[in-house]
CSV table of N, CA and C in Angstrom, one decimal:
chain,number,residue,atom,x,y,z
A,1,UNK,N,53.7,-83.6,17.5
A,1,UNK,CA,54.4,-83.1,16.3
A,1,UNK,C,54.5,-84.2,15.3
A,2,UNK,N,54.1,-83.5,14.0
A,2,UNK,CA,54.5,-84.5,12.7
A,2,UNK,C,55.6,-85.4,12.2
A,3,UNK,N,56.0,-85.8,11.9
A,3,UNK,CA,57.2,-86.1,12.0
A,3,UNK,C,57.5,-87.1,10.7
A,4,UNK,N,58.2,-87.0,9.3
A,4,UNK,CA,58.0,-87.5,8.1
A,4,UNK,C,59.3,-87.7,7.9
A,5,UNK,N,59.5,-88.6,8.0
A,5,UNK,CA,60.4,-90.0,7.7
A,5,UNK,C,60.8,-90.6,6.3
A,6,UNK,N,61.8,-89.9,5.1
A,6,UNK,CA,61.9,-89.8,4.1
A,6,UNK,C,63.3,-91.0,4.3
A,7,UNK,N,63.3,-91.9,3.4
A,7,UNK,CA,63.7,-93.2,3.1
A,7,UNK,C,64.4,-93.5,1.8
A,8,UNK,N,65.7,-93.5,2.1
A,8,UNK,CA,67.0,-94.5,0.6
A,8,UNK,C,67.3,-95.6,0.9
A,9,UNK,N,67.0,-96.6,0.5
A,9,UNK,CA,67.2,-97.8,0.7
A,9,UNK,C,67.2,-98.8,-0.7
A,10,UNK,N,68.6,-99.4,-0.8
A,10,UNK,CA,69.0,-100.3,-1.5
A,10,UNK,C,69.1,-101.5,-1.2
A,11,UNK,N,69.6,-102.0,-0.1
A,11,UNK,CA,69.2,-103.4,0.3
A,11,UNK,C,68.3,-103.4,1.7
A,12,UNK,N,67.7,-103.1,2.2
A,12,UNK,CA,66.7,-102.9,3.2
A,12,UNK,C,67.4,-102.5,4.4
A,13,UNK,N,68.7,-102.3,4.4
A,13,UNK,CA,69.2,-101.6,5.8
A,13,UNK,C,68.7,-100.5,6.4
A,14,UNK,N,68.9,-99.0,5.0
A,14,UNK,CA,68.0,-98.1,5.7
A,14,UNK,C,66.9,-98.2,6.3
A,15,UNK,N,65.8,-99.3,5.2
A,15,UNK,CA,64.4,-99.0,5.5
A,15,UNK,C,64.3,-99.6,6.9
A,16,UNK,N,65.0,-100.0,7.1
A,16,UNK,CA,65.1,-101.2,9.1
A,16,UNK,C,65.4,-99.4,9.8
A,17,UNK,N,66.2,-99.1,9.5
A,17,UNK,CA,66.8,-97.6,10.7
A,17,UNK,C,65.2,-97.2,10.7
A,18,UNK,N,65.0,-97.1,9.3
A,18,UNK,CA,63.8,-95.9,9.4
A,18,UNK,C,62.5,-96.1,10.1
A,19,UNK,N,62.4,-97.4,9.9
A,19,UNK,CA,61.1,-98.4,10.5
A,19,UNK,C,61.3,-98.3,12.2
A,20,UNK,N,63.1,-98.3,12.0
A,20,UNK,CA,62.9,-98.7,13.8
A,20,UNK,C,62.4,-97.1,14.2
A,21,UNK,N,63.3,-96.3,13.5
A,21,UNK,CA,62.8,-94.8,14.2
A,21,UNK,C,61.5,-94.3,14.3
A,22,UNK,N,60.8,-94.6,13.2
A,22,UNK,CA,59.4,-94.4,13.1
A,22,UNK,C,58.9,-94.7,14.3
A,23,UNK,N,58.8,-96.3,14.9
A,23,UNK,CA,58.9,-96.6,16.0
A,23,UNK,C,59.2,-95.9,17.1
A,24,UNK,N,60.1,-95.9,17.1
A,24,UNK,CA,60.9,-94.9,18.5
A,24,UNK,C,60.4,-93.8,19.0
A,25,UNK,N,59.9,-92.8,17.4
A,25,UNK,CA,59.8,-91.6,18.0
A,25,UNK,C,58.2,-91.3,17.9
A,26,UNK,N,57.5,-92.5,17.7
A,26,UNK,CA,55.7,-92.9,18.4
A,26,UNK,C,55.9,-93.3,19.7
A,27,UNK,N,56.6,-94.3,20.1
A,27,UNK,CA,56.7,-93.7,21.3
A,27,UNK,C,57.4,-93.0,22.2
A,28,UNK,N,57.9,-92.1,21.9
A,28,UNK,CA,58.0,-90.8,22.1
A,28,UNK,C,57.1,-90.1,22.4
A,29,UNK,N,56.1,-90.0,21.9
A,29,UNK,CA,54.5,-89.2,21.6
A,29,UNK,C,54.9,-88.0,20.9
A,30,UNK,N,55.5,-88.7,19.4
A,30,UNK,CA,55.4,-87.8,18.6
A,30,UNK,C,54.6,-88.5,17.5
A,31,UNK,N,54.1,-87.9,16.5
A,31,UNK,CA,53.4,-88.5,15.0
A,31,UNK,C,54.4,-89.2,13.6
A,32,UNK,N,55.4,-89.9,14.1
A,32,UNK,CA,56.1,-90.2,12.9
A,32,UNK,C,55.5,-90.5,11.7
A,33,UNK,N,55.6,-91.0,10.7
A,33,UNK,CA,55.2,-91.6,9.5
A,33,UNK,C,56.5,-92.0,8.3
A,34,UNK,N,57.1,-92.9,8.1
A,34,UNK,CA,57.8,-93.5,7.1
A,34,UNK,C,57.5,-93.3,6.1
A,35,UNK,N,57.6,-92.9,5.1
A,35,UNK,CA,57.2,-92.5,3.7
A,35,UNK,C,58.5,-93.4,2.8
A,36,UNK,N,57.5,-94.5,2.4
A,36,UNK,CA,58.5,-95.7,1.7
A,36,UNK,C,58.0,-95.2,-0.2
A,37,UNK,N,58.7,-94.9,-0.8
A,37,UNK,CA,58.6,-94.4,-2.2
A,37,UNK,C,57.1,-93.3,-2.7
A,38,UNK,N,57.4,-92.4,-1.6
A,38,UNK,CA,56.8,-91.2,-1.6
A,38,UNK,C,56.8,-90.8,-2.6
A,39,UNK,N,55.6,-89.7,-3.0
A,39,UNK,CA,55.3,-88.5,-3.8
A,39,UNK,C,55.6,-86.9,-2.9
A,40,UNK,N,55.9,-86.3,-3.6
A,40,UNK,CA,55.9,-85.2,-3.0
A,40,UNK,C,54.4,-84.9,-2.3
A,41,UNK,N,53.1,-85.1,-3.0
A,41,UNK,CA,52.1,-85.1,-2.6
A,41,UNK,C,52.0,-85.4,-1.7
A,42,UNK,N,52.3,-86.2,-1.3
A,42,UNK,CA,52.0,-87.5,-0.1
A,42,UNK,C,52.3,-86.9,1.2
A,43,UNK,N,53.5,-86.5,1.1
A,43,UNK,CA,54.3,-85.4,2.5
A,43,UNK,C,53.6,-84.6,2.8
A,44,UNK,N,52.7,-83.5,1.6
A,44,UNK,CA,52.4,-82.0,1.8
A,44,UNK,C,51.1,-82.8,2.3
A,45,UNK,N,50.3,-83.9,1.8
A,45,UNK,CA,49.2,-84.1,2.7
A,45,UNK,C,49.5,-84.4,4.1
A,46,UNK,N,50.6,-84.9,4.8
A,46,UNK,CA,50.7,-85.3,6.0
A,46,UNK,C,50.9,-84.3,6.6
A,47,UNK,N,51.5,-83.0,6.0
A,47,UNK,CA,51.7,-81.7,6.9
A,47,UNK,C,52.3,-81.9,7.8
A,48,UNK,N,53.8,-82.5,7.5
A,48,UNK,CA,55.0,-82.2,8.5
A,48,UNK,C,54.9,-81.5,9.4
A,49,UNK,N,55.4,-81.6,10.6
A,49,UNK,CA,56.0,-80.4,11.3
A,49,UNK,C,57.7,-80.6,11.5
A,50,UNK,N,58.2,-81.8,10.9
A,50,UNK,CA,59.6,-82.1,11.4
A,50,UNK,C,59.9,-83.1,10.2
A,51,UNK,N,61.0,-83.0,10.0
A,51,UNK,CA,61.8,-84.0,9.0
A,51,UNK,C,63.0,-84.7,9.3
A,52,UNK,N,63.1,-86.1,9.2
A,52,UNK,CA,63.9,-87.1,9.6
A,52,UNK,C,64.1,-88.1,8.3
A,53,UNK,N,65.5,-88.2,7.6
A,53,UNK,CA,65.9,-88.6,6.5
A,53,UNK,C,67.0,-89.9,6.4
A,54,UNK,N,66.6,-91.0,6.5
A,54,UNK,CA,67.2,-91.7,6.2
A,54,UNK,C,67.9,-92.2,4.9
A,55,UNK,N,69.2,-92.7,4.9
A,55,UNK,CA,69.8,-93.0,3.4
A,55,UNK,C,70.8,-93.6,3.5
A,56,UNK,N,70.4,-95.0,2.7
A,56,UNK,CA,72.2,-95.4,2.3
A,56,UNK,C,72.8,-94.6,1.0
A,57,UNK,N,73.7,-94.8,0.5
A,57,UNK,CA,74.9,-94.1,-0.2
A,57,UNK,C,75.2,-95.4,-1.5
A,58,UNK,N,74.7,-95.1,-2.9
A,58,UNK,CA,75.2,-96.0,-3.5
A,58,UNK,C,76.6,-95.4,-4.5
A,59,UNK,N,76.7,-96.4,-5.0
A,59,UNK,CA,77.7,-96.0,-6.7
A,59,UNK,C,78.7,-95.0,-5.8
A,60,UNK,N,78.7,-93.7,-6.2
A,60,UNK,CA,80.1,-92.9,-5.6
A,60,UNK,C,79.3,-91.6,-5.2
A,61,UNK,N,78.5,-92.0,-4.1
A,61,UNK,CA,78.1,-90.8,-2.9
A,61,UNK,C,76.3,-90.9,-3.7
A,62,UNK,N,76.0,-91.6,-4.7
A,62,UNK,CA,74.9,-90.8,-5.0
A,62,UNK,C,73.7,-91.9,-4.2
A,63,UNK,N,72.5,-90.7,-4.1
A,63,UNK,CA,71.3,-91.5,-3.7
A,63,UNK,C,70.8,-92.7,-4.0
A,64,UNK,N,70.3,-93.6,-3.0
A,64,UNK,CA,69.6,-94.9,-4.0
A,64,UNK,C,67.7,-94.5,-4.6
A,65,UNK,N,67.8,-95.4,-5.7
A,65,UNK,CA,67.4,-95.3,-6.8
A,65,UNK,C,65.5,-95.2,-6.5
A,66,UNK,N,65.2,-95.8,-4.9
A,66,UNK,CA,63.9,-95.2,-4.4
A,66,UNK,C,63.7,-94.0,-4.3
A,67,UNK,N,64.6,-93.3,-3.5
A,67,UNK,CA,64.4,-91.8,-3.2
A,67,UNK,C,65.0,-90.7,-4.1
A,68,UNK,N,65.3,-91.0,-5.2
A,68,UNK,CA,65.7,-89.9,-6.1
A,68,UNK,C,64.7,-89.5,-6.4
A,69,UNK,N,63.9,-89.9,-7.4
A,69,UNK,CA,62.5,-89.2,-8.2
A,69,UNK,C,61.9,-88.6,-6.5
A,70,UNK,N,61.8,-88.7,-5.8
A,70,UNK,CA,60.9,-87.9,-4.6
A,70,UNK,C,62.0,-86.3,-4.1
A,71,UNK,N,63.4,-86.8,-4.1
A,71,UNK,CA,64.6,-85.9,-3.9
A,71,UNK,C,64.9,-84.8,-4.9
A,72,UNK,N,64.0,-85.3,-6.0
A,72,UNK,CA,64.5,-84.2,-7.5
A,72,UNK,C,62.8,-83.5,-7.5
A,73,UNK,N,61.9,-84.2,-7.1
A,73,UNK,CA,60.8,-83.3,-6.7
A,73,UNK,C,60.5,-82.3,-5.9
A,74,UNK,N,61.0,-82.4,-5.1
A,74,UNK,CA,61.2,-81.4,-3.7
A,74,UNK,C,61.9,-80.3,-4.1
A,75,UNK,N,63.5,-81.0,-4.7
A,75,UNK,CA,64.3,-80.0,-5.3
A,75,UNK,C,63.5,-78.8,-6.1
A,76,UNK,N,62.6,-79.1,-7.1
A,76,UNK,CA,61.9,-78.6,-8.2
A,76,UNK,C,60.7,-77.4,-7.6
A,77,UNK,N,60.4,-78.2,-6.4
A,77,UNK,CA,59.3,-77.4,-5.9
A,77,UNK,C,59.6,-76.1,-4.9
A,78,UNK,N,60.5,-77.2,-3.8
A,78,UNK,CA,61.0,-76.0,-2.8
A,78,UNK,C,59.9,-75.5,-1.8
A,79,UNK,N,59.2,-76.2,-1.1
A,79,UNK,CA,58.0,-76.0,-0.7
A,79,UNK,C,58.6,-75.0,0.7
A,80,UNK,N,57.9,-73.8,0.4
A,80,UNK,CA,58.1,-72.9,1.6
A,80,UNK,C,57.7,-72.7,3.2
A,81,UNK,N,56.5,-73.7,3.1
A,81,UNK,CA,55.7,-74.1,4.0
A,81,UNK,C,56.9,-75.0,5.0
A,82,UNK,N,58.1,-75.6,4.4
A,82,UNK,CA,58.8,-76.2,5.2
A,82,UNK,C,60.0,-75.4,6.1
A,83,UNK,N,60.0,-74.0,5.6
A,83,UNK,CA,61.4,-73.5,6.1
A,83,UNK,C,61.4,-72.8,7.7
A,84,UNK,N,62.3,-73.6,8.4
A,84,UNK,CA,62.6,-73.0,9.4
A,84,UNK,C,61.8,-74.3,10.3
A,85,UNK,N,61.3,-75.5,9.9
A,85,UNK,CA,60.9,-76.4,10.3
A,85,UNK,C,62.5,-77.2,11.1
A,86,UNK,N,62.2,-78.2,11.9
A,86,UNK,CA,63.4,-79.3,12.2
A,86,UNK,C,63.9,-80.6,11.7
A,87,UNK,N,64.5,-80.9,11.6
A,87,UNK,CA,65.2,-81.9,10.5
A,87,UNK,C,66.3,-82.2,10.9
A,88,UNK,N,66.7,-83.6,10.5
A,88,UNK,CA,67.5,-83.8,10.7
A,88,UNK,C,68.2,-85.3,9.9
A,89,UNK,N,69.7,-86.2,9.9
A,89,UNK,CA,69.4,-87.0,8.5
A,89,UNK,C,70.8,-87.7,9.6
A,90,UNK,N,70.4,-89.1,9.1
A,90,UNK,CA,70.8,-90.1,9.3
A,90,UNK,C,71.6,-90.9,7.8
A,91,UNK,N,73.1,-91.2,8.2
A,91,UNK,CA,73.4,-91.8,6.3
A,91,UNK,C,74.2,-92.9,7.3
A,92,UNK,N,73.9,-93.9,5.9
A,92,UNK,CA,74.7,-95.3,6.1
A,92,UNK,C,75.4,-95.1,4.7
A,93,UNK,N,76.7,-96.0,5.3
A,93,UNK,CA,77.9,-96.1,4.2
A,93,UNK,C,78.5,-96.9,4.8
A,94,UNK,N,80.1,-96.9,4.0
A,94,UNK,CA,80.8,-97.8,4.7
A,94,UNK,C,82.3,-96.8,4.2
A,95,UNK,N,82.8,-96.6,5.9
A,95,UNK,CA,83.8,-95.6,5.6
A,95,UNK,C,84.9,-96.1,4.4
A,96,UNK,N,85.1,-97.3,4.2
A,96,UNK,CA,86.0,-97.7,3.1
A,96,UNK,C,86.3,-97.1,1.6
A,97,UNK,N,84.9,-96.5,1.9
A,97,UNK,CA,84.7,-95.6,0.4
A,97,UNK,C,85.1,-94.3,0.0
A,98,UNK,N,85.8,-94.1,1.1
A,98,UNK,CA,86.7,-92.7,1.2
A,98,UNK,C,85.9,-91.8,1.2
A,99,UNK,N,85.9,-90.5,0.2
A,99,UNK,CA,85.3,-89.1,0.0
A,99,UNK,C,83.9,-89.5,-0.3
A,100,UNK,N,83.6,-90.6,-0.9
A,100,UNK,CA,82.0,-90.9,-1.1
A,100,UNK,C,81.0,-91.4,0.2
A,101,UNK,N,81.8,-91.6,1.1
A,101,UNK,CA,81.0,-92.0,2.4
A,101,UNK,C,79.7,-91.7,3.1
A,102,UNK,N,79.1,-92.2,3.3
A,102,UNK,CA,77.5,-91.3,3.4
A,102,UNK,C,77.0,-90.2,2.5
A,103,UNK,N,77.2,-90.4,1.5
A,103,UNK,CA,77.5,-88.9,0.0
A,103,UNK,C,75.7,-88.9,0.2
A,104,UNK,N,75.1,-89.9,0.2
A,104,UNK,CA,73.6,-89.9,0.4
A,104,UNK,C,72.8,-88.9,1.5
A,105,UNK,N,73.5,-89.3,2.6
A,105,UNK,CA,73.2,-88.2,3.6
A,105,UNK,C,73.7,-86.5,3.5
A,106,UNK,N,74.5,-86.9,2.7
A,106,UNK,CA,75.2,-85.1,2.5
A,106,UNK,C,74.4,-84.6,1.5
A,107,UNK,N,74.0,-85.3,0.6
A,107,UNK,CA,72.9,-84.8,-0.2
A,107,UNK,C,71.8,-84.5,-0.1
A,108,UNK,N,71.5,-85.2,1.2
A,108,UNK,CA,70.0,-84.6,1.7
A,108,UNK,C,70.2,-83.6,2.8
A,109,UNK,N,71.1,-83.6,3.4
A,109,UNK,CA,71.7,-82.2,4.4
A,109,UNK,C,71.6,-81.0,3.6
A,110,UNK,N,72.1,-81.3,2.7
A,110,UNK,CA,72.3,-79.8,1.6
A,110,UNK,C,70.7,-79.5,1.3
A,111,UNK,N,69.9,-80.8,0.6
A,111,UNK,CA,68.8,-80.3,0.3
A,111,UNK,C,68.0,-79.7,1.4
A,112,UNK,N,68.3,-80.4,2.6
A,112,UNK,CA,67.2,-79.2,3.6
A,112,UNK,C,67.8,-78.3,3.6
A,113,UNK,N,69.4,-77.7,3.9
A,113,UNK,CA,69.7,-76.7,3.9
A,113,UNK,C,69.3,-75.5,2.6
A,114,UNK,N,68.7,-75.9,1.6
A,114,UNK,CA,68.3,-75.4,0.8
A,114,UNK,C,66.7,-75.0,0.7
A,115,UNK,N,66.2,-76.5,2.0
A,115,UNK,CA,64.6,-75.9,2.2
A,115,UNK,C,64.3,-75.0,3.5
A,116,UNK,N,66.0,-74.5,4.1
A,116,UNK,CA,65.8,-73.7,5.3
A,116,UNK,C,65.6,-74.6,6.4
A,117,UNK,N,65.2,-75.7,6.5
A,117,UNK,CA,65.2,-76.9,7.1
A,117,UNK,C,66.2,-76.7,8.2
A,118,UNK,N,66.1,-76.4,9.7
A,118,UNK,CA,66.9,-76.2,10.6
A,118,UNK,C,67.8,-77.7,11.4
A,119,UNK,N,69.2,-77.4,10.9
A,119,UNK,CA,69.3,-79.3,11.3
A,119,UNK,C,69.8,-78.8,13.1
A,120,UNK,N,68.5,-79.8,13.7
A,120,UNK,CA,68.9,-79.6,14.8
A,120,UNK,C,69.6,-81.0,15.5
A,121,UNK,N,70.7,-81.4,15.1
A,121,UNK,CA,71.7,-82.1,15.6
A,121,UNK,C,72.5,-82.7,14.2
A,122,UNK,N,73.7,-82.9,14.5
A,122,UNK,CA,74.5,-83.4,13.4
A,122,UNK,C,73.9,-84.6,12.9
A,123,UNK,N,74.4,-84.8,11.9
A,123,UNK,CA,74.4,-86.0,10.9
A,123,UNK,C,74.9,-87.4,11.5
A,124,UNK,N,74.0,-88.4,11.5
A,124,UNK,CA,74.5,-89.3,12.6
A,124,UNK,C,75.1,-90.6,11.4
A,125,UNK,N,76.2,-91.1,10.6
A,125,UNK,CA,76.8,-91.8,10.3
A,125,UNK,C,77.0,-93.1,10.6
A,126,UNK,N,76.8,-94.2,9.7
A,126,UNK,CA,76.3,-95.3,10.4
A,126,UNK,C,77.0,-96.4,9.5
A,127,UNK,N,78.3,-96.5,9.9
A,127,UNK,CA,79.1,-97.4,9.1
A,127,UNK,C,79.4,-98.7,8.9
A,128,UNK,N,78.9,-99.3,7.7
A,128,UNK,CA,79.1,-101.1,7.2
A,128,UNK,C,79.8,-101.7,7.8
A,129,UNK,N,81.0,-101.0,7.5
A,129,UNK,CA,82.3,-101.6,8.4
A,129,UNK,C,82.7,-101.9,10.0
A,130,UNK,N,81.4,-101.2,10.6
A,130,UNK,CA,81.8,-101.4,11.9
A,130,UNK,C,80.4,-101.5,12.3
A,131,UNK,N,79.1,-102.1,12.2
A,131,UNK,CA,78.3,-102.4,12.8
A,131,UNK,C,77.6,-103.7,12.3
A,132,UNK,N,76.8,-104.1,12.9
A,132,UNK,CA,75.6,-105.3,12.1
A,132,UNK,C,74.3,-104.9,12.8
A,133,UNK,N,74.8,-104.1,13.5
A,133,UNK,CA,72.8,-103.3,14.5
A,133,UNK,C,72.3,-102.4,14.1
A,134,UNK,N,72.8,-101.4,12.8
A,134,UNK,CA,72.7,-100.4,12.9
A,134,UNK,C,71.3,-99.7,13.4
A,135,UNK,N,70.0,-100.2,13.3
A,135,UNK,CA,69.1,-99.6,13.8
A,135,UNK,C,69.4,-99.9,15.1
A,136,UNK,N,69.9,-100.4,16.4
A,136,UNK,CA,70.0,-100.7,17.4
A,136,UNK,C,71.3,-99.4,17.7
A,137,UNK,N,72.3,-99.5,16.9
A,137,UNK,CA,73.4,-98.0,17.2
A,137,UNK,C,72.6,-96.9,17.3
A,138,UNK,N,71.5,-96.7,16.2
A,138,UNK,CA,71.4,-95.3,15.9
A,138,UNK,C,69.9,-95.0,17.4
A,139,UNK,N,69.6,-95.5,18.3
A,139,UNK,CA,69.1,-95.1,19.0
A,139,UNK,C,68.7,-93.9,20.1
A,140,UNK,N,70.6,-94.4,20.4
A,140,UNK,CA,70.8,-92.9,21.5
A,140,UNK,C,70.2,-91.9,20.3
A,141,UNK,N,71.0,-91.7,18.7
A,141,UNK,CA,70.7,-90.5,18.5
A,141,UNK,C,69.2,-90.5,18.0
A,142,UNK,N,68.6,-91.1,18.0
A,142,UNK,CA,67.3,-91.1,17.7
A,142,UNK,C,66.4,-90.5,18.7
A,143,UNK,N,67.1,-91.0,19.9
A,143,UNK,CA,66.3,-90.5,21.4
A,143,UNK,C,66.6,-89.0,21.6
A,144,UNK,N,67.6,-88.7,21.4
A,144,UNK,CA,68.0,-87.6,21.2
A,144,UNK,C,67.7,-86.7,20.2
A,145,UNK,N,67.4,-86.7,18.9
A,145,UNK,CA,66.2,-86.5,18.1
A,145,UNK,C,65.1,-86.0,18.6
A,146,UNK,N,64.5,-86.9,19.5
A,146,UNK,CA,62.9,-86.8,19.7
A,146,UNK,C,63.5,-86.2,21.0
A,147,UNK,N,64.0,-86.0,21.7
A,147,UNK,CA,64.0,-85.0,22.9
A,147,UNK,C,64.2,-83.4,22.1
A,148,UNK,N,65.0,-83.3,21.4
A,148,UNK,CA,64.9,-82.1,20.8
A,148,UNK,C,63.6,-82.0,20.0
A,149,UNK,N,62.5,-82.2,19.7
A,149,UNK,CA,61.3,-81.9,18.4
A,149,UNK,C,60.6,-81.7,19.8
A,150,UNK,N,61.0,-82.7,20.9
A,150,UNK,CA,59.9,-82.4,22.4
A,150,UNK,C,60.1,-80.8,23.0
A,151,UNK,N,61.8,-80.5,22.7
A,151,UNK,CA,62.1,-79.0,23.3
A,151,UNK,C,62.1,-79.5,25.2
């Protein structure tokens, strides 16, 4: 299974989760692919079969400034070919930020909910304030991720 690996990263933290997961879920024996300052093009040529969204959270909830122009493309397009596919999104923040907390990942939850995008496990939250591993935290759920795309 395909597996496209969409990336917000402002100081390289995300891009570490995403890299490690990319990792993880090859071996798995699935097809991941990281998509570091994608085109929309770029995705429809890899022909998803699964979506995995990494994101830090800047300013007050909004996206970082890599993955917007690719986030407002999608938006725009809505590609139908994706609906009813699996997905699922990982956000870093730092709970100290109150109501803005992972606002990055809520933003991309909504947008698959909008591409029909089936989230098959919650939103895994990955907070400043209480880690320094975060690609090493987010593994169980990563494993758990790719056990679910396995079925």
């Amino acid at each position: 299974m395909k597996v496209a690996i969409l990336c917000g990263s402002v100081y390289g933290t995300a891009e570490e989760v995403a890299r490690h997961a990319e990792s993880r879920l090859n071996n798995a024996d699935l097809e991941a692919r990281h998509f570091k300052r994608a085109r929309l093009q770029d995705i429809l040529d890899f022909a998803p079969q699964a979506f995995l969204a990494v994101t830090s959270t800047t300013g007050m909830g909004e996206l970082p400034d890599n993955l917007a122009p690719l986030f407002s493309e999608i938006r725009d397009v809505l590609p139908a070919a994706w609906r009813g596919l699996p997905g699922a999104v990982i956000g870093l923040g730092d709970s100290s930020y109150g109501d803005t907390y992972c606002g990055g990942g809520e933003q991309l939850r909504e947008l698959f909910a909008e591409l029909g995008l089936v989230e098959v496990q919650p939103m895994l939250r990955l907070d400043a304030s209480e880690t320094v591993t975060p690609e090493v935290d987010a593994e169980p759920w990563i494993a758990a991720f790719a056990g679910q795309l396995r079925g």
